[in-house]
Coordinates of C-alpha atoms and ligand atoms in Angstrom, one line a residue:
M1 CA -0.4 -0.4 0.0
Q2 CA 1.0 3.4 -1.1
Y3 CA 0.3 5.6 1.9
H4 CA 0.3 9.7 1.1
A5 CA -1.1 11.1 3.8
F6 CA -0.8 11.2 7.9
V7 CA -2.8 12.0 10.7
I8 CA -0.5 13.3 13.4
K9 CA -2.1 12.9 16.5
Y10 CA -1.2 14.8 20.1
A11 CA -2.7 14.1 23.5
E12 CA -1.2 17.0 26.0
I13 CA -1.4 19.8 23.7
G14 CA -5.9 19.8 24.5
V15 CA -4.4 23.0 26.3
K16 CA -7.1 25.6 25.9
G17 CA -7.5 29.1 24.0
K18 CA -4.6 30.9 23.0
N19 CA -2.1 28.4 24.2
R20 CA -3.3 25.8 22.2
Y21 CA -3.0 27.8 19.5
I22 CA 1.1 27.7 20.0
F23 CA 1.9 24.5 21.1
E24 CA -0.1 23.3 17.4
E25 CA 2.1 26.0 15.9
A26 CA 4.9 24.7 17.5
L27 CA 4.1 21.4 16.3
V28 CA 3.8 22.4 12.9
K29 CA 7.2 24.0 13.4
Q30 CA 8.9 20.6 15.0
I31 CA 7.6 18.5 12.2
E32 CA 8.1 20.6 9.2
R33 CA 12.1 20.9 10.8
V34 CA 12.2 17.0 10.7
L35 CA 10.8 16.5 7.8
S36 CA 13.1 18.9 5.8
K37 CA 15.5 15.9 6.3
C38 CA 14.2 13.4 4.3
D39 CA 14.0 13.0 0.2
G40 CA 10.3 13.6 -0.7
E41 CA 7.8 16.8 -0.9
F42 CA 6.3 17.0 2.2
N43 CA 2.7 19.6 3.5
V44 CA 2.0 19.4 6.9
T45 CA -1.2 21.5 8.1
R46 CA -3.4 22.0 11.0
V47 CA -7.4 21.8 10.3
N48 CA -9.4 22.1 13.6
G49 CA -7.3 20.6 15.8
R50 CA -6.3 17.8 13.1
M51 CA -3.1 18.1 11.6
Y52 CA -2.3 16.2 8.7
V53 CA 0.9 15.2 6.8
D54 CA 0.2 15.1 3.0
A55 CA 3.6 13.6 1.0
K56 CA 5.5 13.0 -2.5
N57 CA 7.8 11.0 -3.8
F58 CA 9.0 10.3 0.1
D59 CA 10.3 7.0 1.8
F60 CA 7.7 5.8 4.1
N61 CA 10.6 4.2 6.8
E62 CA 12.5 7.1 6.5
T63 CA 9.5 9.7 7.1
V64 CA 7.9 7.7 9.9
D65 CA 11.5 8.0 11.9
Q66 CA 12.0 10.9 12.0
L67 CA 8.2 11.9 12.9
K68 CA 9.2 10.0 15.7
T69 CA 11.5 12.2 17.1
V70 CA 8.9 14.9 17.2
F71 CA 8.0 15.8 21.1
G72 CA 4.2 16.1 21.2
V73 CA 3.5 13.4 18.4
T74 CA 1.8 10.6 20.6
G75 CA 0.4 8.8 17.3
I76 CA 1.6 8.0 13.6
C77 CA -1.2 7.3 11.6
P78 CA -0.5 6.4 7.7
A79 CA -3.8 7.0 5.9
V80 CA -5.6 7.3 2.8
S81 CA -6.8 10.8 2.5
I82 CA -9.5 12.3 0.3
E83 CA -9.9 15.7 0.1
R84 CA -13.3 17.6 -1.1
N85 CA -13.9 17.6 -4.5
G86 CA -14.6 21.5 -6.6
D87 CA -18.6 21.4 -5.1
G88 CA -17.1 21.1 -1.4
N89 CA -18.4 18.1 -1.4
L90 CA -16.6 14.5 0.2
P91 CA -17.6 11.1 -1.4
D92 CA -20.9 9.7 -1.0
V93 CA -21.5 6.2 1.0
A94 CA -21.4 4.1 -2.1
G95 CA -18.0 6.5 -2.7
I96 CA -16.6 6.2 0.9
S97 CA -17.6 2.3 0.6
K98 CA -15.0 1.6 -2.1
A99 CA -12.1 3.4 -0.7
V100 CA -12.6 2.1 2.3
V101 CA -12.8 -1.8 1.0
D102 CA -9.5 -0.8 -1.4
F103 CA -7.8 0.4 2.0
V104 CA -8.6 -2.8 3.2
D105 CA -7.1 -4.3 0.3
G106 CA -4.1 -2.4 -0.1
V107 CA -3.0 -2.3 3.8
Y108 CA -4.4 -6.3 4.6
P109 CA -3.3 -8.3 2.0
D110 CA -4.0 -11.5 4.6
K111 CA -7.4 -11.6 5.1
K112 CA -7.9 -14.0 8.2
K113 CA -8.5 -11.0 9.9
T114 CA -11.2 -9.8 12.6
F115 CA -12.0 -6.1 12.0
K116 CA -14.2 -3.2 13.5
V117 CA -15.2 0.0 11.5
K118 CA -15.4 3.0 13.5
V119 CA -16.3 6.3 12.3
R120 CA -16.3 9.4 13.5
R121 CA -18.7 12.3 11.7
V122 CA -17.6 15.7 12.3
D123 CA -19.4 17.1 8.8
K124 CA -22.9 17.0 10.5
S125 CA -24.9 17.4 7.1
F126 CA -23.8 13.7 6.1
P127 CA -27.0 12.0 5.4
M128 CA -26.5 8.6 7.4
D129 CA -24.9 8.9 11.4
S130 CA -21.8 7.8 12.5
M131 CA -23.3 4.3 14.1
E132 CA -25.2 3.9 10.2
L133 CA -22.2 4.3 8.0
A134 CA -19.9 2.5 10.6
A135 CA -22.4 -0.4 9.9
H136 CA -22.7 0.1 6.5
L137 CA -18.7 -0.6 6.2
G138 CA -18.6 -3.2 8.1
G139 CA -21.5 -5.2 5.6
E140 CA -19.4 -3.4 2.7
I141 CA -16.1 -5.6 4.1
L142 CA -17.6 -8.4 5.0
D143 CA -19.4 -8.9 1.4
A144 CA -15.7 -7.9 -0.4
Y145 CA -13.7 -11.0 1.8
D146 CA -15.3 -14.2 2.8
E147 CA -12.3 -14.7 5.4
M148 CA -13.1 -11.3 7.7
T149 CA -15.2 -11.3 10.8
V150 CA -16.3 -8.8 12.8
D151 CA -15.1 -8.6 16.5
V152 CA -16.2 -5.4 18.2
H153 CA -14.1 -6.2 21.2
N154 CA -10.5 -7.3 20.7
P155 CA -10.4 -6.6 16.7
D156 CA -7.0 -7.3 15.2
I157 CA -7.5 -4.5 13.0
L158 CA -9.5 -1.2 14.4
I159 CA -10.4 0.5 10.5
N160 CA -11.0 4.4 11.4
V161 CA -13.2 6.3 9.2
E162 CA -13.2 9.9 10.1
I163 CA -15.9 11.8 8.2
R164 CA -14.3 15.9 8.1
E165 CA -13.2 18.9 6.3
K166 CA -12.1 15.5 4.0
L167 CA -12.3 12.1 4.5
N168 CA -10.1 9.9 6.5
I169 CA -9.0 6.2 6.8
F170 CA -6.5 4.5 8.4
S171 CA -6.1 1.8 10.9
E172 CA -2.5 1.6 11.7
V173 CA -1.5 3.5 14.8
I174 CA 2.2 3.9 15.1
P175 CA 3.6 5.7 18.7
G176 CA 5.1 9.3 19.1
P177 CA 7.6 10.3 21.8
G178 CA 4.7 12.2 23.1
G179 CA 5.6 15.2 25.9
M180 CA 5.1 18.8 24.5
P181 CA 6.8 20.2 21.5
I182 CA 10.2 22.1 21.6
G183 CA 9.9 25.7 21.7
T184 CA 7.3 25.5 24.5
A185 CA 8.8 25.8 27.4
G186 CA 12.0 27.4 27.2
K187 CA 15.6 26.7 27.6
A188 CA 17.9 24.5 30.3
M189 CA 21.5 23.7 30.7
L190 CA 22.1 20.2 30.8
L191 CA 25.4 19.2 32.4
L192 CA 26.4 16.0 30.1
S193 CA 28.9 13.6 31.1
G194 CA 30.0 11.0 28.9
G195 CA 27.5 8.8 31.4
I196 CA 24.4 6.8 30.9
D197 CA 22.5 9.0 32.7
S198 CA 22.5 12.7 32.0
P199 CA 22.2 12.1 28.3
V200 CA 18.9 10.2 29.1
A201 CA 18.1 13.2 31.4
G202 CA 18.7 15.6 29.3
Y203 CA 16.2 14.0 26.8
M204 CA 13.3 13.7 29.4
I205 CA 13.9 17.5 30.1
A206 CA 13.8 18.2 26.3
K207 CA 10.5 15.8 26.2
R208 CA 7.9 18.6 28.2
G209 CA 9.6 21.0 25.1
V210 CA 12.4 22.3 26.9
D211 CA 15.1 23.6 24.4
I212 CA 18.4 22.2 25.6
E213 CA 22.3 23.5 26.2
A214 CA 24.9 21.8 27.3
V215 CA 28.2 21.8 29.4
Y216 CA 31.0 19.6 29.8
F217 CA 33.7 19.8 32.3
N218 CA 36.8 18.3 30.1
A219 CA 40.0 17.5 31.5
P220 CA 43.0 17.4 29.4
P221 CA 45.1 16.2 28.6
Y222 CA 44.0 13.3 32.1
T223 CA 41.4 12.8 29.3
S224 CA 41.0 12.4 26.0
E225 CA 39.8 13.4 22.4
K226 CA 38.1 10.4 22.0
A227 CA 36.1 11.5 25.5
K228 CA 35.1 14.5 24.2
Q229 CA 33.3 12.9 21.2
K230 CA 31.8 10.6 22.8
V231 CA 30.0 13.2 24.9
I232 CA 29.9 15.2 21.5
D233 CA 27.6 12.2 19.8
L234 CA 25.5 12.2 22.9
A235 CA 24.7 16.3 22.4
G236 CA 23.9 14.8 19.0
V237 CA 21.5 12.2 20.0
I238 CA 19.2 15.0 22.4
A239 CA 20.1 17.1 19.2
K240 CA 17.7 14.6 17.2
Y241 CA 14.8 15.3 19.3
T242 CA 15.7 18.6 20.2
G243 CA 17.1 20.1 16.7
K244 CA 19.6 21.7 17.6
V245 CA 22.1 21.9 21.3
R246 CA 24.5 24.0 21.7
L247 CA 27.3 22.5 24.0
H248 CA 30.2 24.3 26.1
V249 CA 33.3 22.3 26.3
I250 CA 35.1 23.6 29.9
N251 CA 38.2 22.9 30.1
F252 CA 38.4 21.9 34.2
T253 CA 41.8 20.4 34.0
D254 CA 43.3 23.4 36.5
I255 CA 40.6 23.3 38.9
Q256 CA 40.5 20.3 39.5
M257 CA 44.4 19.9 39.9
Y258 CA 43.6 22.9 42.1
I259 CA 41.1 21.1 44.2
Y260 CA 43.5 17.8 44.4
K261 CA 46.5 20.2 46.4
Q262 CA 44.3 22.5 48.4
C263 CA 41.2 19.9 49.5
P264 CA 41.2 16.6 51.1
H265 CA 41.1 14.0 48.7
D266 CA 37.5 12.3 50.0
E267 CA 35.8 15.4 49.3
L268 CA 37.4 16.1 46.1
T269 CA 34.6 14.3 44.4
I270 CA 32.1 16.4 45.8
I271 CA 33.9 19.7 45.5
M272 CA 34.7 19.3 42.4
R273 CA 30.7 18.9 41.9
R274 CA 30.0 22.0 43.4
Y275 CA 32.6 23.8 41.2
M276 CA 31.0 21.9 38.1
M277 CA 27.3 23.5 39.4
R278 CA 28.6 26.8 39.8
I279 CA 30.0 27.1 36.3
A280 CA 26.9 25.5 35.1
D281 CA 25.1 28.2 36.7
I282 CA 27.2 30.9 35.8
I283 CA 27.0 29.5 32.0
A284 CA 23.1 29.4 32.7
G285 CA 22.7 32.9 34.0
Q286 CA 24.9 34.5 30.3
T287 CA 22.9 32.2 28.2
G288 CA 19.0 32.4 29.0
C289 CA 18.5 29.1 30.6
M290 CA 15.8 28.4 33.5
G291 CA 17.1 25.6 35.2
L292 CA 19.9 23.1 35.5
V293 CA 19.5 19.4 34.1
T294 CA 21.7 16.6 35.8
G295 CA 21.6 13.0 35.5
E296 CA 21.5 12.2 39.5
S297 CA 19.5 10.0 41.6
I298 CA 19.1 8.9 45.3
G299 CA 21.6 6.5 46.0
Q300 CA 23.6 5.7 43.0
V301 CA 26.8 6.4 44.3
A302 CA 28.8 8.0 46.7
S303 CA 28.7 11.4 45.5
Q304 CA 24.8 11.0 45.0
T305 CA 23.6 10.3 48.6
M306 CA 20.5 12.7 50.1
Q307 CA 23.6 14.1 51.6
S308 CA 25.9 14.5 48.9
L309 CA 22.7 15.8 47.0
M310 CA 22.2 18.9 49.4
C311 CA 25.7 19.6 49.2
T312 CA 26.1 19.5 45.3
G313 CA 22.6 21.7 45.6
E314 CA 23.2 24.1 47.5
V315 CA 25.4 25.9 45.8
V316 CA 23.1 26.6 43.1
T317 CA 20.3 29.3 44.3
D318 CA 18.9 31.6 41.7
I319 CA 17.4 28.7 39.1
P320 CA 16.3 25.8 40.2
V321 CA 18.7 22.3 40.0
Y322 CA 16.3 19.6 37.7
R323 CA 17.2 16.1 38.4
P324 CA 14.1 14.0 36.4
L325 CA 16.1 10.4 37.1
I326 CA 16.1 10.9 40.9
A327 CA 13.8 8.8 42.1
F328 CA 15.2 6.2 39.1
D329 CA 15.9 2.4 39.1
K330 CA 19.8 2.2 37.1
Q331 CA 17.9 -0.6 35.2
D332 CA 14.7 1.9 33.9
I333 CA 17.6 4.8 32.9
V334 CA 18.9 2.1 30.7
D335 CA 15.9 1.1 28.9
I336 CA 15.1 4.4 28.0
S337 CA 18.8 4.7 27.2
Y338 CA 18.7 2.2 24.4
K339 CA 15.0 3.4 23.3
I340 CA 16.6 6.1 22.2
D341 CA 20.3 4.9 20.5
A342 CA 22.4 6.8 23.4
Y343 CA 23.2 3.1 24.9
E344 CA 26.2 2.0 23.3
T345 CA 28.0 5.1 23.0
S346 CA 27.4 6.1 26.4
I347 CA 29.0 2.6 27.2
L348 CA 32.6 3.0 25.1
P349 CA 35.2 3.0 27.9
Y350 CA 36.6 6.4 27.4
E351 CA 37.7 8.0 30.9
D352 CA 35.5 10.7 32.5
C353 CA 36.9 13.6 34.5
C354 CA 35.9 12.4 37.9
T355 CA 37.1 9.2 37.5
I356 CA 41.0 10.2 37.5
F357 CA 40.9 11.5 40.3
V358 CA 38.5 9.6 41.8
A359 CA 39.3 8.6 46.1
K360 CA 39.7 4.9 47.3
H361 CA 36.6 6.0 49.9
P362 CA 35.3 9.1 48.5
V363 CA 32.8 10.9 52.1
T364 CA 29.3 9.2 51.4
K365 CA 27.7 11.9 54.3
P366 CA 29.7 15.5 53.2
R367 CA 28.4 18.0 55.8
A368 CA 28.1 20.7 53.6
E369 CA 29.4 23.4 56.8
I370 CA 32.5 21.4 56.1
I371 CA 32.4 21.5 53.1
R372 CA 32.5 24.9 52.9
K373 CA 34.9 25.3 54.9
H374 CA 37.8 23.3 53.6
E375 CA 37.0 24.9 50.3
E376 CA 38.1 28.4 52.0
N377 CA 41.8 25.9 51.0
L378 CA 40.9 27.0 47.5
A379 CA 40.5 31.5 48.9
E380 CA 43.5 32.5 47.0
K381 CA 43.4 31.3 43.2
I382 CA 39.6 29.3 42.9
D383 CA 37.8 32.6 41.5
E384 CA 40.8 33.5 38.6
L385 CA 40.5 30.3 37.5
V386 CA 37.3 29.6 37.2
K387 CA 36.8 32.9 35.5
T388 CA 39.2 31.9 33.1
A389 CA 37.6 28.4 32.6
I390 CA 34.4 30.3 31.6
E391 CA 36.3 32.4 29.5
T392 CA 38.2 29.7 26.7
D393 CA 34.5 28.2 27.1
E394 CA 34.6 26.4 23.3
V395 CA 31.4 26.2 21.5
I396 CA 30.2 23.8 19.9
V397 CA 27.4 23.6 17.8
I398 CA 25.5 20.2 17.1
E399 CA 22.8 20.4 14.7
K400 CA 20.8 17.4 14.0
Ligands
ATP501 P1 26.3 9.9 34.1 O1 25.8 8.6 34.1 O2 25.4 11.4 33.6 O3 28.3 10.2 34.2 P2 27.2 9.1 36.6 O4 26.0 8.0 37.3 O5 28.4 8.9 36.6 O6 26.2 10.3 36.2 P3 28.1 11.3 38.3 O7 29.6 10.0 38.1 O8 27.5 11.0 39.9 O9 26.7 9.8 37.7 O10 28.0 12.4 38.0 C1 26.1 12.7 38.3 C2 25.9 14.1 37.6 O11 26.6 15.0 37.1 C3 25.7 13.5 36.4 O12 24.2 13.1 35.6 C4 26.3 15.0 34.9 O13 24.6 15.4 34.9 C5 27.1 15.6 36.1 N1 28.5 15.4 35.4 C6 29.2 14.6 35.9 N2 30.4 14.7 35.8 C7 30.0 15.4 34.7 C8 31.3 16.4 33.6 N3 32.8 15.9 33.0 N4 30.6 17.4 33.0 C9 29.0 17.7 33.1 N5 28.5 17.0 33.5 C10 29.2 15.9 34.5
MG502 MG1 29.4 9.8 35.2

């Protein structure tokens, strides 16, 4: 079956009034953005709370794969869509019957199936009501194909027939990612490491319509170009959904060395984390980000006990820190990582700036007042080092 249209389903955008318009506009824009990457000619339209993609000379799988990356889309329904004729009329009952019978034949070469016809009649001027038309179309299908039988409770095929501004016939609903369209919520700064968790955290926040800017703390020569490339690739995974990620690569080596020299080694990770948060906070302020995002999850490692989270969180005072994975088990995070195609990259074995200086026995219950005290040992140089790190920020724009 060669389709030429998709009915796009979207759920949460059922916001009323002016907001609804903003969300739908953003959704159209995002759909157009991903389709511009596909071969073919596409036309995205929005009519009476329904969204359509009309397609010509296109590759079905490529197009569906792209539509699956648009947040806000809950279902992608390959459809036969018939326009009104010059007089503004839809096909009559006989015409609709023929279209539905042909649709079934085209999509289901194997007819050993149970089915149900569901009619939605938005155009109330149509002479039959929904129930009558559904019964009639069911009869036509049964007449045409001996092997098909009706099952109204649990059919193999649910054939949707919509009488609206046009006639739509579709059965398959390919799940979309859900969420809210990018561009409806502002921007956040993701602390992106090369691990499994932070890309998933970024994906989850982006799924709420949030544009993502990212920061990676690099420690050359202790960490390699490959480790940096891995983070660039992970930013690319998120950019697939958001269109673009601006990645700030911060050279953290001197700060890390200085902390190593001046502070107790069992507090190294915590103090490093506090400086990562502080720097991310400053860059967020400079770039209009309304929150920080991390991949932290309670208890996952020593630096993520509740005491540690208190210590790292307290240095960010002006904007919220979003931790979407806070209550997730590792396996649940891994499942999402797989689903978004980040996992294979995340598990590549390149060193991370935190693993290099890590203490054998890091504190698991740091106390903020003690950490603050030990940070006083950094007074002489730290402000200058932070300033330099921010001034030498390398910005890499990743567009997908
Ligand atoms: P991940 O899998 O995201 O690396 P993790 O389980 O390794 O997380 P930690 O190393 O404790 O956990 O890091 C906690 C969070 O701190 C990360 O999820 C990330 O948001 C941030 N983070 C850690 N290291 C870096 C880094 N080098 N650059 C930027 N952010 C980092
Ligand atoms: Mg990590």
